[in-house]
Amino acid sequence: MKARDDSALGRFWAEVLDWGVDSEEPGVTNLEPVGFVYPGATAVCIDVVADPQPKTVKNRVHIDLATTSAAHQADLVARLRELGATPADVGQGDVPWTVLADPEGNEFCVLEPRPIYRDTGPMAAVVLDCADPRAMARFWDEAMDWTLHEVTDDHAVLRSAKDVGPYLVFHRTPDVKTVWNRAVRPRIHLDLRPYPGDDQEAEAVRLRALGATGIDVGQGDVPWTVLADPEGNEFCVLTPA
């Protein structure tokens, strides 16, 4: 998650999720559940990375937060507003969930209680907008060792093979991403990390064979590999832990 102030935005999301905060280097704030040990399936951790560019367009990736009751949903929304979140209108209309934006404008949803998310923890899902959920499911089902739970023309749903932690949801939307534009940089993207002992370059080669493409986002000489999925969504392949 890019941020003009990684420390401040990191503190916000740590309060939202009740997670711990660390920093691997200046300009990077790392968030994960207290006691989490990588690799673990119970969470999708967040790295907040300093970037001076402001947010200019709606994110194609956002976080959904889980609630357990209508009262919990209302209380959580009120607490998030006190922490600095603001209402956001992304054209959602009359829906049972609440759309907010964090202090740097990143949209996220506070969901109404849903049985599917009863055991995910505070983060219910990471949601990606897409044009073709079936095509995205084919790629990401092979890219990750997660299990494909459901796929339709409107959405695709994956979760850890251990059936714990948040879901990864591809949601069909009309605002299709068609081109990379350095002036309109995504503020949130996925990072994939090979398991300890795996080979980063071999993993990048495997992902390219599945349909990913190499992409230059101005990253320069960095230890991670930047790729794009079949719809052009950028993601990074990190070095093994």
PDB file of C-alpha atoms in Angstrom, residues 55-141:
ATOM      1  CA  LYS A  55      -3.874   9.120  -4.990  1.00  0.00           C
ATOM      2  CA  THR A  56      -5.717  10.300  -8.121  1.00  0.00           C
ATOM      3  CA  VAL A  57      -8.127   7.517  -9.121  1.00  0.00           C
ATOM      4  CA  LYS A  58     -10.245   4.836  -7.467  1.00  0.00           C
ATOM      5  CA  ASN A  59      -8.133   1.878  -6.413  1.00  0.00           C
ATOM      6  CA  ARG A  60      -8.691  -1.411  -8.214  1.00  0.00           C
ATOM      7  CA  VAL A  61      -7.698  -3.265  -5.037  1.00  0.00           C
ATOM      8  CA  HIS A  62      -9.378  -2.705  -1.688  1.00  0.00           C
ATOM      9  CA  ILE A  63      -9.875  -4.329   1.702  1.00  0.00           C
ATOM     10  CA  ASP A  64     -13.191  -5.559   3.092  1.00  0.00           C
ATOM     11  CA  LEU A  65     -13.567  -5.653   6.875  1.00  0.00           C
ATOM     12  CA  ALA A  66     -15.689  -8.293   8.600  1.00  0.00           C
ATOM     13  CA  THR A  67     -18.327  -7.720  11.285  1.00  0.00           C
ATOM     14  CA  THR A  68     -20.286 -10.129  13.451  1.00  0.00           C
ATOM     15  CA  SER A  69     -23.551  -8.223  13.940  1.00  0.00           C
ATOM     16  CA  ALA A  70     -25.375  -5.068  12.917  1.00  0.00           C
ATOM     17  CA  ALA A  71     -24.322  -3.468  16.188  1.00  0.00           C
ATOM     18  CA  HIS A  72     -20.685  -4.436  15.582  1.00  0.00           C
ATOM     19  CA  GLN A  73     -20.851  -2.940  12.087  1.00  0.00           C
ATOM     20  CA  ALA A  74     -22.257   0.352  13.415  1.00  0.00           C
ATOM     21  CA  ASP A  75     -19.733   0.505  16.249  1.00  0.00           C
ATOM     22  CA  LEU A  76     -16.839  -0.268  13.915  1.00  0.00           C
ATOM     23  CA  VAL A  77     -17.861   2.426  11.442  1.00  0.00           C
ATOM     24  CA  ALA A  78     -18.095   4.947  14.282  1.00  0.00           C
ATOM     25  CA  ARG A  79     -14.658   3.956  15.602  1.00  0.00           C
ATOM     26  CA  LEU A  80     -13.120   4.176  12.125  1.00  0.00           C
ATOM     27  CA  ARG A  81     -14.556   7.655  11.669  1.00  0.00           C
ATOM     28  CA  GLU A  82     -12.906   8.668  14.959  1.00  0.00           C
ATOM     29  CA  LEU A  83      -9.584   7.274  13.689  1.00  0.00           C
ATOM     30  CA  GLY A  84      -9.757   9.442  10.573  1.00  0.00           C
ATOM     31  CA  ALA A  85     -11.757   7.470   8.001  1.00  0.00           C
ATOM     32  CA  THR A  86     -14.268   9.388   5.882  1.00  0.00           C
ATOM     33  CA  PRO A  87     -17.362   8.323   3.907  1.00  0.00           C
ATOM     34  CA  ALA A  88     -16.659   7.464   0.263  1.00  0.00           C
ATOM     35  CA  ASP A  89     -18.989   7.316  -2.716  1.00  0.00           C
ATOM     36  CA  VAL A  90     -17.817   4.894  -5.393  1.00  0.00           C
ATOM     37  CA  GLY A  91     -21.246   4.565  -6.956  1.00  0.00           C
ATOM     38  CA  GLN A  92     -22.314   1.842  -4.546  1.00  0.00           C
ATOM     39  CA  GLY A  93     -25.876   3.081  -4.173  1.00  0.00           C
ATOM     40  CA  ASP A  94     -28.109   1.589  -1.487  1.00  0.00           C
ATOM     41  CA  VAL A  95     -26.089  -1.316  -0.126  1.00  0.00           C
ATOM     42  CA  PRO A  96     -25.866  -3.002   3.296  1.00  0.00           C
ATOM     43  CA  TRP A  97     -22.148  -2.360   3.624  1.00  0.00           C
ATOM     44  CA  THR A  98     -20.454   0.956   4.379  1.00  0.00           C
ATOM     45  CA  VAL A  99     -17.800   2.397   2.086  1.00  0.00           C
ATOM     46  CA  LEU A 100     -15.112   4.499   3.735  1.00  0.00           C
ATOM     47  CA  ALA A 101     -11.746   5.949   2.777  1.00  0.00           C
ATOM     48  CA  ASP A 102      -8.639   5.857   4.936  1.00  0.00           C
ATOM     49  CA  PRO A 103      -6.724   9.087   5.708  1.00  0.00           C
ATOM     50  CA  GLU A 104      -4.971   8.947   2.308  1.00  0.00           C
ATOM     51  CA  GLY A 105      -8.173   8.271   0.375  1.00  0.00           C
ATOM     52  CA  ASN A 106      -7.919   4.497  -0.118  1.00  0.00           C
ATOM     53  CA  GLU A 107     -11.404   3.027  -0.305  1.00  0.00           C
ATOM     54  CA  PHE A 108     -12.407   0.093   1.887  1.00  0.00           C
ATOM     55  CA  CYS A 109     -15.672  -1.537   2.954  1.00  0.00           C
ATOM     56  CA  VAL A 110     -17.128  -2.390   6.345  1.00  0.00           C
ATOM     57  CA  LEU A 111     -19.339  -5.349   5.507  1.00  0.00           C
ATOM     58  CA  GLU A 112     -22.613  -6.326   7.075  1.00  0.00           C
ATOM     59  CA  PRO A 113     -22.421  -9.682   8.907  1.00  0.00           C
ATOM     60  CA  ARG A 114     -21.880 -12.518   6.421  1.00  0.00           C
ATOM     61  CA  PRO A 115     -21.575 -16.173   7.421  1.00  0.00           C
ATOM     62  CA  ILE A 116     -18.753 -16.767   4.933  1.00  0.00           C
ATOM     63  CA  TYR A 117     -16.543 -14.284   6.811  1.00  0.00           C
ATOM     64  CA  ARG A 118     -17.315 -15.418  10.373  1.00  0.00           C
ATOM     65  CA  ASP A 119     -13.801 -16.874  10.906  1.00  0.00           C
ATOM     66  CA  THR A 120     -11.555 -14.655   8.803  1.00  0.00           C
ATOM     67  CA  GLY A 121     -10.447 -12.256  11.485  1.00  0.00           C
ATOM     68  CA  PRO A 122     -10.853  -8.491  11.000  1.00  0.00           C
ATOM     69  CA  MET A 123      -9.861  -8.597   7.321  1.00  0.00           C
ATOM     70  CA  ALA A 124     -12.647 -10.405   5.472  1.00  0.00           C
ATOM     71  CA  ALA A 125     -11.214 -10.167   1.962  1.00  0.00           C
ATOM     72  CA  VAL A 126      -8.857  -8.471  -0.426  1.00  0.00           C
ATOM     73  CA  VAL A 127     -10.959  -7.490  -3.442  1.00  0.00           C
ATOM     74  CA  LEU A 128      -9.696  -6.816  -6.964  1.00  0.00           C
ATOM     75  CA  ASP A 129     -11.799  -5.222  -9.678  1.00  0.00           C
ATOM     76  CA  CYS A 130     -11.606  -7.046 -12.989  1.00  0.00           C
ATOM     77  CA  ALA A 131     -13.292  -7.458 -16.364  1.00  0.00           C
ATOM     78  CA  ASP A 132     -13.321 -11.265 -16.514  1.00  0.00           C
ATOM     79  CA  PRO A 133     -13.471 -13.120 -13.174  1.00  0.00           C
ATOM     80  CA  ARG A 134     -13.216 -16.505 -14.885  1.00  0.00           C
ATOM     81  CA  ALA A 135      -9.963 -15.580 -16.624  1.00  0.00           C
ATOM     82  CA  MET A 136      -8.570 -14.069 -13.446  1.00  0.00           C
ATOM     83  CA  ALA A 137      -9.525 -17.197 -11.526  1.00  0.00           C
ATOM     84  CA  ARG A 138      -7.658 -19.374 -14.021  1.00  0.00           C
ATOM     85  CA  PHE A 139      -4.482 -17.328 -13.609  1.00  0.00           C
ATOM     86  CA  TRP A 140      -4.515 -16.686  -9.858  1.00  0.00           C
ATOM     87  CA  ASP A 141      -5.651 -20.207  -8.997  1.00  0.00           C
TER      88      ASP A 141
END
